[in-house]
Amino acid sequence: RLDVFVMSQCPFGVKALNAMEEVLSNFKGGIDFHVNYIANENGDGFSSLHGQGEVDENIRQLCAITHYTKDNKYMDYILCRNKNILGADWESCTGGNGIQTGVIKKCFEGDEGKRLLRENIKIGNGIGISGSPTWLANNKHTFSGVDAETVKSNVCKYNPGLKGCEN
């Protein structure tokens, strides 16, 4: 299992998630990968280091993760957004890639998205993670890094013999 804790608009978090394209391709389904967000709940809303735009994008990404989990399909949305993470046009990252705009919009605008973020941020807050990105291998080993080789090396360090470590 590999978790990453990020802020969706953090430049280092963006680099770390971009590196996962190569890492996931290398391990070909051999990693149980989870994206977690760093934010705080404030009454009926949320706050994040980079502002409300980041909170909104965290929620949209969680909606994609929830509805497009199979084969990490949600990464298509995240990788597309990361090309212009500060831009308001998230909808251009849906549609042609099999991720439906309406599904993300309904989740984001309704209670589901807020519930997803509320539950998701409890993980990082519960174990005191505040730096983006922070990686957690096998639910117990934390490490830092933003490039594919660093992520792969740490996954292999804690999972000796995993197919793909030889690459």
Backbone as a chain_set.jsonl record, in Angstrom:
{"seq": "RLDVFVMSQCPFGVKALNAMEEVLSNFKGGIDFHVNYIANENGDGFSSLHGQGEVDENIRQLCAITHYTKDNKYMDYILCRNKNILGADWESCTGGNGIQTGVIKKCFEGDEGKRLLRENIKIGNGIGISGSPTWLANNKHTFSGVDAETVKSNVCKYNPGLKGCEN", "coords": {"N": [[0.851, -1.181, 0.0], [0.483, 2.213, -0.79], [0.37, 5.466, 0.21], [-0.184, 8.895, -0.48], [0.06, 12.138, 0.776], [-1.202, 15.207, 0.078], [-1.536, 18.666, -0.962], [-3.727, 19.851, -3.252], [-3.032, 22.044, -4.899], [-0.425, 22.551, -4.344], [2.834, 23.092, -5.443], [4.831, 21.113, -5.105], [3.362, 18.894, -4.364], [1.942, 18.537, -6.725], [4.047, 17.8, -8.453], [4.769, 15.38, -7.245], [2.433, 13.813, -7.608], [2.394, 13.796, -10.385], [4.652, 12.237, -10.849], [3.687, 9.777, -10.202], [2.474, 8.682, -12.431], [4.475, 7.379, -13.922], [5.396, 5.627, -11.921], [3.125, 4.026, -11.29], [2.745, 2.838, -13.783], [5.11, 1.364, -13.971], [4.83, -0.556, -11.884], [2.525, -1.861, -12.61], [-0.195, -2.349, -11.496], [0.551, -3.506, -9.111], [0.637, -2.027, -6.83], [-1.246, -0.736, -4.193], [-2.629, 2.128, -4.361], [-3.218, 5.278, -2.826], [-4.622, 8.517, -2.622], [-4.455, 11.242, -0.508], [-5.653, 14.165, 1.166], [-4.514, 17.308, 2.459], [-5.895, 19.346, 4.686], [-8.146, 21.391, 6.651], [-11.078, 21.14, 8.665], [-13.491, 23.593, 9.149], [-15.98, 24.416, 10.97], [-18.755, 24.591, 8.998], [-17.33, 24.466, 6.701], [-14.169, 24.246, 4.896], [-10.599, 24.648, 5.154], [-7.556, 25.339, 3.489], [-4.063, 25.491, 2.79], [-3.536, 26.88, 0.37], [-5.881, 28.202, -0.175], [-9.447, 28.683, -1.032], [-9.829, 27.784, -3.655], [-8.119, 25.608, -3.77], [-9.286, 23.911, -1.853], [-11.689, 23.373, -3.2], [-10.681, 22.031, -5.459], [-9.464, 19.832, -4.22], [-11.779, 18.507, -3.407], [-13.044, 17.962, -5.898], [-11.113, 16.252, -6.995], [-11.226, 14.14, -5.151], [-13.811, 13.292, -5.711], [-13.426, 12.311, -8.307], [-11.616, 10.254, -7.687], [-13.232, 8.591, -6.108], [-15.31, 7.833, -7.853], [-14.02, 6.825, -10.064], [-12.185, 4.722, -9.548], [-11.249, 2.22, -10.427], [-8.466, 0.672, -11.871], [-6.984, 2.94, -11.344], [-8.102, 5.079, -12.744], [-8.894, 7.674, -12.16], [-6.544, 9.097, -12.099], [-6.151, 10.103, -14.635], [-7.732, 12.386, -14.669], [-6.51, 13.878, -12.564], [-3.844, 14.167, -13.512], [-4.291, 15.647, -15.826], [-5.444, 18.013, -14.728], [-3.25, 18.895, -13.282], [-1.643, 20.077, -15.189], [-2.532, 22.639, -15.42], [-3.083, 23.615, -12.759], [-3.907, 25.807, -11.259], [-5.798, 26.987, -12.779], [-9.241, 27.721, -13.597], [-10.706, 26.063, -15.205], [-11.72, 23.148, -14.884], [-13.379, 21.357, -16.114], [-12.502, 20.747, -18.68], [-10.865, 18.632, -18.281], [-12.367, 16.419, -18.168], [-14.701, 14.173, -19.751], [-13.694, 13.338, -22.723], [-11.889, 11.438, -21.776], [-13.25, 9.453, -20.506], [-14.109, 10.114, -18.001], [-16.82, 11.454, -16.549], [-18.203, 14.641, -16.802], [-20.599, 15.446, -15.56], [-20.845, 13.62, -13.434], [-18.708, 14.299, -11.75], [-19.375, 16.959, -11.223], [-21.917, 16.749, -9.945], [-21.214, 15.311, -7.632], [-19.362, 17.121, -6.502], [-20.911, 19.471, -6.107], [-22.914, 18.607, -4.438], [-23.698, 17.018, -1.253], [-22.027, 14.84, -1.119], [-19.313, 15.295, -1.969], [-18.282, 17.046, 0.023], [-18.533, 15.378, 2.247], [-16.754, 13.345, 1.493], [-14.277, 14.751, 1.533], [-14.21, 15.538, 4.225], [-13.998, 13.033, 5.528], [-11.626, 12.077, 4.367], [-9.55, 13.893, 5.095], [-9.264, 13.383, 7.755], [-7.496, 11.295, 8.049], [-4.753, 12.119, 7.489], [-4.645, 14.285, 9.299], [-5.059, 12.925, 11.657], [-2.719, 11.469, 12.004], [-0.871, 13.389, 12.08], [0.222, 14.569, 9.743], [1.402, 17.183, 7.791], [2.876, 18.233, 5.741], [3.266, 18.698, 2.254], [4.44, 16.998, -0.506], [3.781, 14.103, 1.514], [4.696, 10.829, 1.898], [3.441, 7.553, 2.619], [4.276, 4.381, 3.253], [2.962, 1.166, 3.282], [1.318, 1.71, 5.473], [2.973, 2.535, 7.584], [5.6, 3.571, 7.157], [7.04, 6.604, 6.628], [8.056, 8.896, 4.071], [9.796, 11.298, 1.973], [9.638, 12.982, -1.204], [9.619, 13.801, -4.723], [9.978, 12.712, -7.187], [9.817, 10.01, -9.568], [11.725, 7.923, -9.287], [12.604, 8.145, -6.598], [10.204, 7.589, -5.255], [9.688, 4.962, -6.208], [12.02, 3.645, -5.247], [11.663, 3.808, -2.469], [9.231, 2.423, -2.143], [10.103, -0.104, -2.91], [12.067, -0.559, -0.999], [10.567, -1.056, 1.274], [9.094, -3.17, 0.458], [10.464, -5.657, -0.379], [11.361, -7.572, -3.197], [9.112, -7.075, -4.698], [7.438, -7.154, -7.771], [8.719, -5.27, -10.386], [10.474, -3.734, -9.037], [12.969, -4.223, -9.965], [13.276, -2.641, -12.141]], "CA": [[0.0, 0.0, 0.0], [1.215, 3.47, -0.853], [-0.458, 6.661, 0.36], [0.47, 10.198, -0.567], [-0.702, 13.233, 1.384], [-0.873, 16.392, -0.709], [-2.458, 19.769, -1.178], [-3.862, 19.74, -4.708], [-2.399, 23.143, -5.614], [0.964, 22.674, -3.904], [3.719, 22.734, -6.56], [5.541, 19.867, -4.821], [2.342, 17.853, -4.438], [1.683, 18.327, -8.153], [5.18, 17.018, -8.979], [4.688, 14.025, -6.699], [1.36, 13.097, -8.297], [2.835, 13.576, -11.763], [5.599, 11.117, -10.828], [2.954, 8.515, -10.049], [2.163, 8.102, -13.74], [5.566, 6.445, -14.207], [5.449, 4.606, -10.869], [2.015, 3.084, -11.491], [3.041, 2.088, -15.002], [6.187, 0.427, -13.649], [4.384, -1.645, -11.021], [1.417, -2.523, -13.308], [-1.248, -2.846, -10.613], [1.112, -4.139, -7.921], [0.589, -1.092, -5.701], [-2.553, -0.236, -3.765], [-2.281, 3.547, -4.253], [-4.265, 6.145, -2.275], [-4.324, 9.946, -2.531], [-5.093, 11.882, 0.643], [-5.492, 15.61, 1.1], [-4.162, 18.03, 3.673], [-6.786, 20.494, 4.87], [-8.801, 21.394, 7.957], [-12.5, 21.441, 8.661], [-13.815, 24.767, 9.962], [-17.439, 24.538, 11.037], [-19.428, 23.971, 7.866], [-16.465, 24.556, 5.528], [-12.817, 23.71, 4.982], [-9.526, 25.563, 4.804], [-6.335, 24.715, 3.002], [-2.989, 26.477, 2.712], [-3.593, 27.665, -0.864], [-7.165, 28.878, -0.312], [-10.688, 28.001, -1.379], [-9.65, 27.075, -4.928], [-7.501, 24.322, -3.458], [-10.325, 23.094, -1.21], [-12.589, 22.931, -4.26], [-10.006, 21.026, -6.291], [-9.357, 18.618, -3.405], [-13.077, 17.83, -3.456], [-13.24, 17.404, -7.245], [-10.224, 15.099, -7.154], [-11.803, 13.038, -4.378], [-14.961, 12.8, -6.474], [-12.867, 11.476, -9.375], [-11.053, 9.055, -7.054], [-14.332, 7.738, -5.642], [-16.14, 7.324, -8.953], [-13.184, 6.253, -11.13], [-11.109, 4.036, -8.834], [-10.73, 1.046, -11.154], [-7.223, 0.892, -12.623], [-6.524, 4.306, -11.064], [-8.597, 5.919, -13.832], [-8.93, 9.053, -11.656], [-5.269, 9.765, -12.368], [-6.295, 10.853, -15.886], [-8.236, 13.703, -14.282], [-5.494, 14.578, -11.766], [-2.71, 14.541, -14.362], [-4.758, 16.733, -16.69], [-5.567, 19.23, -13.902], [-1.926, 19.34, -12.866], [-1.048, 20.89, -16.247], [-2.945, 24.02, -15.151], [-3.768, 23.386, -11.486], [-4.489, 27.034, -10.733], [-6.851, 27.427, -13.682], [-10.611, 27.417, -13.18], [-11.335, 25.157, -16.164], [-11.549, 21.734, -14.555], [-14.243, 20.54, -16.967], [-11.769, 20.276, -19.862], [-10.17, 17.398, -17.888], [-13.373, 15.36, -18.147], [-15.331, 13.974, -21.053], [-13.04, 12.429, -23.658], [-11.082, 10.419, -21.099], [-14.13, 8.504, -19.815], [-14.548, 10.696, -16.73], [-17.982, 12.259, -16.918], [-18.308, 15.957, -16.173], [-21.785, 15.47, -14.703], [-20.59, 12.836, -12.222], [-17.842, 15.106, -10.883], [-20.13, 18.151, -10.839], [-22.947, 16.354, -8.976], [-20.505, 14.969, -6.395], [-18.761, 18.348, -5.972], [-21.921, 20.437, -5.689], [-23.782, 18.024, -3.421], [-23.116, 16.677, 0.05], [-21.055, 13.757, -1.244], [-17.945, 15.806, -2.021], [-17.9, 17.549, 1.351], [-18.385, 14.199, 3.098], [-15.514, 12.685, 1.107], [-13.137, 15.51, 2.05], [-14.256, 15.451, 5.69], [-13.464, 11.72, 5.912], [-10.273, 11.906, 3.865], [-8.551, 14.688, 5.827], [-9.087, 12.812, 9.096], [-6.356, 10.375, 8.027], [-3.518, 12.893, 7.672], [-4.716, 15.045, 10.546], [-4.973, 11.971, 12.765], [-1.337, 11.012, 12.217], [-0.017, 14.575, 12.169], [0.897, 14.924, 8.495], [1.052, 18.534, 7.355], [3.723, 18.622, 4.619], [2.871, 18.176, 0.948], [3.854, 15.682, -0.285], [4.316, 13.126, 2.457], [4.353, 9.465, 1.468], [3.315, 6.558, 3.678], [4.343, 3.031, 2.681], [2.452, 0.067, 4.115], [0.69, 2.279, 6.671], [3.874, 2.77, 8.709], [6.894, 4.172, 6.835], [6.894, 7.864, 5.902], [9.211, 9.393, 3.345], [9.556, 12.473, 1.145], [10.167, 12.895, -2.56], [8.706, 14.263, -5.767], [10.297, 12.087, -8.464], [9.422, 8.603, -9.681], [12.77, 7.026, -8.777], [12.555, 8.188, -5.138], [9.006, 6.864, -4.833], [9.923, 3.54, -6.483], [13.055, 3.134, -4.328], [11.08, 3.643, -1.133], [8.268, 1.314, -2.215], [10.876, -1.349, -2.96], [12.754, -0.696, 0.288], [9.629, -1.615, 2.253], [8.424, -4.323, -0.168], [11.496, -6.338, -1.143], [10.888, -8.633, -4.095], [7.932, -6.649, -5.451], [7.681, -7.113, -9.215], [8.878, -3.907, -10.86], [11.605, -3.121, -8.32], [14.183, -4.432, -10.766], [13.305, -1.631, -13.217]], "C": [[0.889, 1.233, 0.0], [0.211, 4.615, -0.791], [0.414, 7.886, 0.115], [-0.492, 11.223, 0.009], [-0.251, 14.512, 0.7], [-1.905, 17.486, -0.506], [-2.533, 19.876, -2.7], [-3.182, 20.868, -5.482], [-0.969, 23.418, -5.155], [1.882, 22.262, -5.062], [4.461, 21.412, -6.344], [4.584, 18.673, -4.838], [2.005, 17.515, -5.878], [2.793, 17.472, -8.763], [5.105, 15.566, -8.509], [3.601, 13.213, -7.406], [1.714, 12.856, -9.758], [3.804, 12.397, -11.85], [4.883, 9.773, -10.755], [2.539, 7.894, -11.377], [3.208, 7.042, -14.091], [5.605, 5.309, -13.186], [4.345, 3.565, -11.072], [2.224, 2.24, -12.736], [4.105, 1.024, -14.734], [5.685, -0.784, -12.863], [3.13, -2.358, -11.539], [0.378, -3.154, -12.38], [-0.744, -3.493, -9.334], [1.106, -3.267, -6.681], [-0.862, -0.694, -5.447], [-2.336, 1.233, -3.413], [-3.473, 4.365, -3.786], [-3.767, 7.59, -2.192], [-5.136, 10.512, -1.377], [-4.754, 13.364, 0.624], [-5.233, 16.198, 2.476], [-5.016, 19.293, 3.716], [-7.349, 20.404, 6.281], [-10.273, 21.705, 7.775], [-12.737, 22.6, 9.619], [-15.32, 24.948, 9.966], [-18.096, 23.835, 9.866], [-18.595, 24.055, 6.586], [-15.095, 23.966, 5.807], [-11.822, 24.817, 4.679], [-8.313, 24.752, 4.377], [-5.32, 25.828, 2.758], [-3.122, 27.408, 1.506], [-4.983, 28.227, -1.157], [-8.329, 28.014, -0.777], [-10.593, 27.246, -2.709], [-9.038, 25.706, -4.722], [-8.495, 23.388, -2.781], [-11.254, 22.528, -2.279], [-11.953, 21.848, -5.117], [-9.774, 19.732, -5.518], [-10.654, 17.81, -3.513], [-13.307, 17.216, -4.833], [-12.358, 16.185, -7.46], [-10.731, 13.906, -6.354], [-13.034, 12.455, -5.069], [-14.477, 11.891, -7.608], [-12.317, 10.166, -8.806], [-12.162, 8.081, -6.675], [-15.077, 7.082, -6.799], [-15.339, 6.653, -10.065], [-11.947, 5.578, -10.538], [-10.446, 2.951, -9.675], [-9.537, 1.429, -12.027], [-6.689, 2.319, -12.468], [-6.923, 5.283, -12.174], [-8.628, 7.398, -13.429], [-7.65, 9.818, -11.936], [-5.319, 10.526, -13.684], [-6.772, 12.274, -15.588], [-7.149, 14.499, -13.554], [-4.332, 15.035, -12.642], [-3.077, 15.671, -15.321], [-4.846, 18.042, -15.907], [-4.199, 19.787, -13.536], [-1.22, 20.174, -13.932], [-1.389, 22.368, -16.074], [-3.745, 24.027, -13.841], [-4.404, 24.647, -10.915], [-5.618, 27.575, -11.613], [-8.219, 26.981, -13.197], [-11.274, 26.361, -14.056], [-11.026, 23.696, -15.858], [-12.318, 20.845, -15.523], [-13.525, 20.035, -18.215], [-10.988, 18.99, -19.553], [-11.144, 16.237, -17.711], [-13.899, 15.189, -19.565], [-14.63, 12.929, -21.89], [-12.246, 11.307, -23.028], [-11.935, 9.404, -20.335], [-14.599, 8.982, -18.455], [-15.646, 11.699, -17.057], [-18.064, 13.542, -16.091], [-19.457, 15.983, -15.167], [-21.592, 14.724, -13.404], [-19.756, 13.652, -11.237], [-18.618, 16.306, -10.355], [-21.174, 17.83, -9.772], [-22.316, 16.047, -7.609], [-19.982, 16.237, -5.726], [-19.811, 19.287, -5.397], [-22.841, 19.916, -4.586], [-23.042, 17.745, -2.127], [-22.004, 15.641, -0.054], [-19.621, 14.268, -1.201], [-17.452, 16.312, -0.683], [-17.678, 16.389, 2.322], [-17.065, 13.486, 2.789], [-14.288, 13.417, 1.651], [-13.077, 15.433, 3.568], [-13.629, 14.137, 6.164], [-11.993, 11.592, 5.548], [-9.249, 12.668, 4.707], [-8.34, 14.19, 7.251], [-7.854, 11.925, 9.154], [-5.065, 11.133, 8.319], [-3.504, 13.674, 8.967], [-4.541, 14.129, 11.746], [-3.562, 11.497, 13.055], [-0.334, 12.167, 12.123], [0.743, 14.933, 10.908], [0.428, 16.296, 8.05], [1.862, 19.0, 6.152], [3.316, 17.93, 3.338], [4.076, 18.165, 0.01], [4.545, 14.936, 0.856], [3.805, 11.768, 2.007], [4.284, 8.557, 2.685], [3.255, 5.185, 3.021], [3.86, 2.016, 3.707], [1.903, 0.532, 5.451], [1.652, 2.54, 7.823], [5.183, 3.475, 8.396], [6.683, 5.457, 6.037], [8.197, 8.2, 5.189], [8.797, 10.593, 2.515], [10.12, 12.226, -0.243], [9.131, 13.337, -3.57], [8.98, 13.601, -7.112], [10.018, 10.587, -8.408], [10.461, 7.66, -9.074], [12.775, 6.996, -7.245], [11.356, 7.412, -4.62], [9.215, 5.363, -5.02], [10.925, 2.945, -5.495], [12.498, 2.899, -2.936], [10.027, 2.545, -1.107], [9.022, -0.008, -2.157], [11.622, -1.611, -1.65], [11.856, -1.391, 1.3], [8.846, -2.8, 1.711], [9.426, -5.087, -1.023], [10.893, -7.483, -1.975], [9.653, -8.269, -4.899], [8.287, -6.565, -6.925], [7.663, -5.66, -9.685], [10.055, -3.219, -10.178], [12.901, -3.25, -9.102], [14.349, -3.388, -11.864], [13.912, -0.323, -12.734]], "O": [[1.905, 1.291, 0.692], [-0.682, 4.72, -1.631], [1.595, 7.905, 0.459], [-1.697, 11.179, -0.24], [0.928, 14.864, 0.733], [-2.986, 17.265, 0.04], [-1.5, 19.981, -3.363], [-2.788, 20.658, -6.63], [-0.374, 24.422, -5.548], [1.713, 21.172, -5.609], [4.694, 20.673, -7.3], [4.949, 17.58, -5.271], [1.805, 16.349, -6.218], [2.516, 16.529, -9.504], [5.349, 14.641, -9.283], [3.824, 12.056, -7.763], [1.367, 11.813, -10.312], [3.777, 11.642, -12.822], [5.415, 8.754, -11.196], [2.279, 6.693, -11.438], [2.862, 5.937, -14.509], [5.825, 4.154, -13.552], [4.605, 2.362, -11.03], [1.911, 1.049, -12.739], [3.996, -0.099, -15.227], [6.077, -1.915, -13.151], [2.716, -3.362, -10.959], [0.106, -4.352, -12.468], [-1.549, -3.985, -8.543], [1.518, -3.702, -5.606], [-1.602, -0.36, -6.372], [-1.91, 1.552, -2.303], [-4.591, 4.186, -4.268], [-2.647, 7.852, -1.754], [-6.343, 10.291, -1.279], [-3.701, 13.766, 0.129], [-5.664, 15.67, 3.501], [-4.87, 20.187, 2.883], [-7.064, 19.458, 7.016], [-10.667, 22.43, 6.861], [-12.252, 22.597, 10.75], [-15.875, 25.568, 9.059], [-18.008, 22.613, 9.748], [-19.095, 23.75, 5.503], [-14.883, 23.282, 6.809], [-12.159, 25.805, 4.026], [-8.084, 23.636, 4.844], [-5.696, 26.98, 2.544], [-2.846, 28.603, 1.617], [-5.24, 28.68, -2.273], [-8.217, 26.794, -0.899], [-11.206, 26.191, -2.87], [-9.392, 24.751, -5.413], [-8.543, 22.2, -3.1], [-11.569, 21.338, -2.264], [-12.604, 20.861, -5.464], [-9.873, 18.647, -6.091], [-10.628, 16.592, -3.689], [-13.724, 16.061, -4.926], [-12.798, 15.194, -8.041], [-10.672, 12.773, -6.833], [-13.265, 11.247, -5.01], [-15.05, 10.826, -7.842], [-12.529, 9.098, -9.379], [-12.037, 6.877, -6.898], [-15.432, 5.906, -6.726], [-15.917, 5.982, -10.92], [-10.819, 5.825, -10.966], [-9.227, 2.785, -9.638], [-9.594, 2.377, -12.81], [-6.021, 2.837, -13.363], [-6.171, 6.202, -12.5], [-8.412, 8.274, -14.267], [-7.661, 11.047, -12.005], [-4.596, 11.51, -13.843], [-6.284, 13.24, -16.174], [-6.895, 15.656, -13.888], [-3.882, 16.174, -12.523], [-2.259, 16.55, -15.593], [-4.368, 19.074, -16.379], [-4.009, 21.002, -13.486], [-0.286, 20.909, -13.611], [-0.644, 23.242, -16.516], [-4.92, 24.393, -13.817], [-5.363, 24.55, -10.15], [-6.312, 28.515, -11.227], [-8.344, 25.989, -12.479], [-12.311, 25.817, -13.678], [-10.171, 23.086, -16.5], [-11.941, 19.692, -15.729], [-13.902, 18.997, -18.759], [-10.503, 18.33, -20.472], [-10.781, 15.194, -17.167], [-13.576, 15.969, -20.461], [-14.94, 11.743, -21.778], [-11.958, 10.312, -23.693], [-11.397, 8.581, -19.594], [-15.412, 8.314, -17.817], [-15.412, 12.679, -17.764], [-18.003, 13.523, -14.861], [-19.301, 16.484, -14.053], [-22.114, 15.141, -12.37], [-20.054, 13.695, -10.044], [-18.529, 16.634, -9.172], [-21.301, 18.567, -8.794], [-22.822, 16.47, -6.57], [-20.141, 16.411, -4.518], [-19.621, 19.841, -4.315], [-23.474, 20.701, -3.882], [-21.907, 18.181, -1.934], [-21.137, 15.568, 0.816], [-18.796, 13.723, -0.467], [-16.317, 16.034, -0.295], [-16.744, 16.416, 3.124], [-16.347, 13.075, 3.7], [-13.367, 12.787, 2.169], [-11.996, 15.279, 4.135], [-12.823, 14.132, 7.094], [-11.201, 11.062, 6.327], [-8.181, 12.132, 5.001], [-7.344, 14.536, 7.887], [-7.226, 11.815, 10.208], [-4.364, 10.826, 9.284], [-2.487, 13.729, 9.658], [-3.936, 14.521, 12.744], [-3.231, 11.162, 14.192], [0.879, 11.957, 12.092], [1.808, 15.544, 10.988], [-0.771, 16.554, 7.942], [1.57, 20.056, 5.591], [3.052, 16.728, 3.324], [4.67, 19.213, -0.242], [5.733, 15.124, 1.118], [2.611, 11.593, 1.766], [4.991, 8.773, 3.669], [2.296, 4.867, 2.317], [4.302, 2.016, 4.856], [2.013, -0.177, 6.451], [1.199, 2.75, 8.949], [5.835, 3.948, 9.327], [6.203, 5.413, 4.904], [9.286, 7.84, 5.637], [7.609, 10.88, 2.365], [10.978, 11.364, -0.432], [7.928, 13.263, -3.322], [8.288, 13.893, -8.088], [9.989, 9.984, -7.336], [10.095, 6.69, -8.409], [12.935, 5.928, -6.655], [11.474, 6.659, -3.653], [8.955, 4.579, -4.107], [10.698, 1.858, -4.963], [12.823, 1.9, -2.294], [9.945, 1.803, -0.128], [8.625, -0.924, -1.438], [11.786, -2.762, -1.246], [12.319, -2.214, 2.089], [8.023, -3.376, 2.421], [9.274, -5.167, -2.242], [10.042, -8.24, -1.508], [9.188, -9.074, -5.706], [9.305, -5.98, -7.294], [6.718, -4.919, -9.417], [10.574, -2.227, -10.69], [13.827, -2.461, -8.911], [15.423, -3.261, -12.451], [14.015, 0.632, -13.505]]}, "num_chains": 1, "name": "protein.A"}
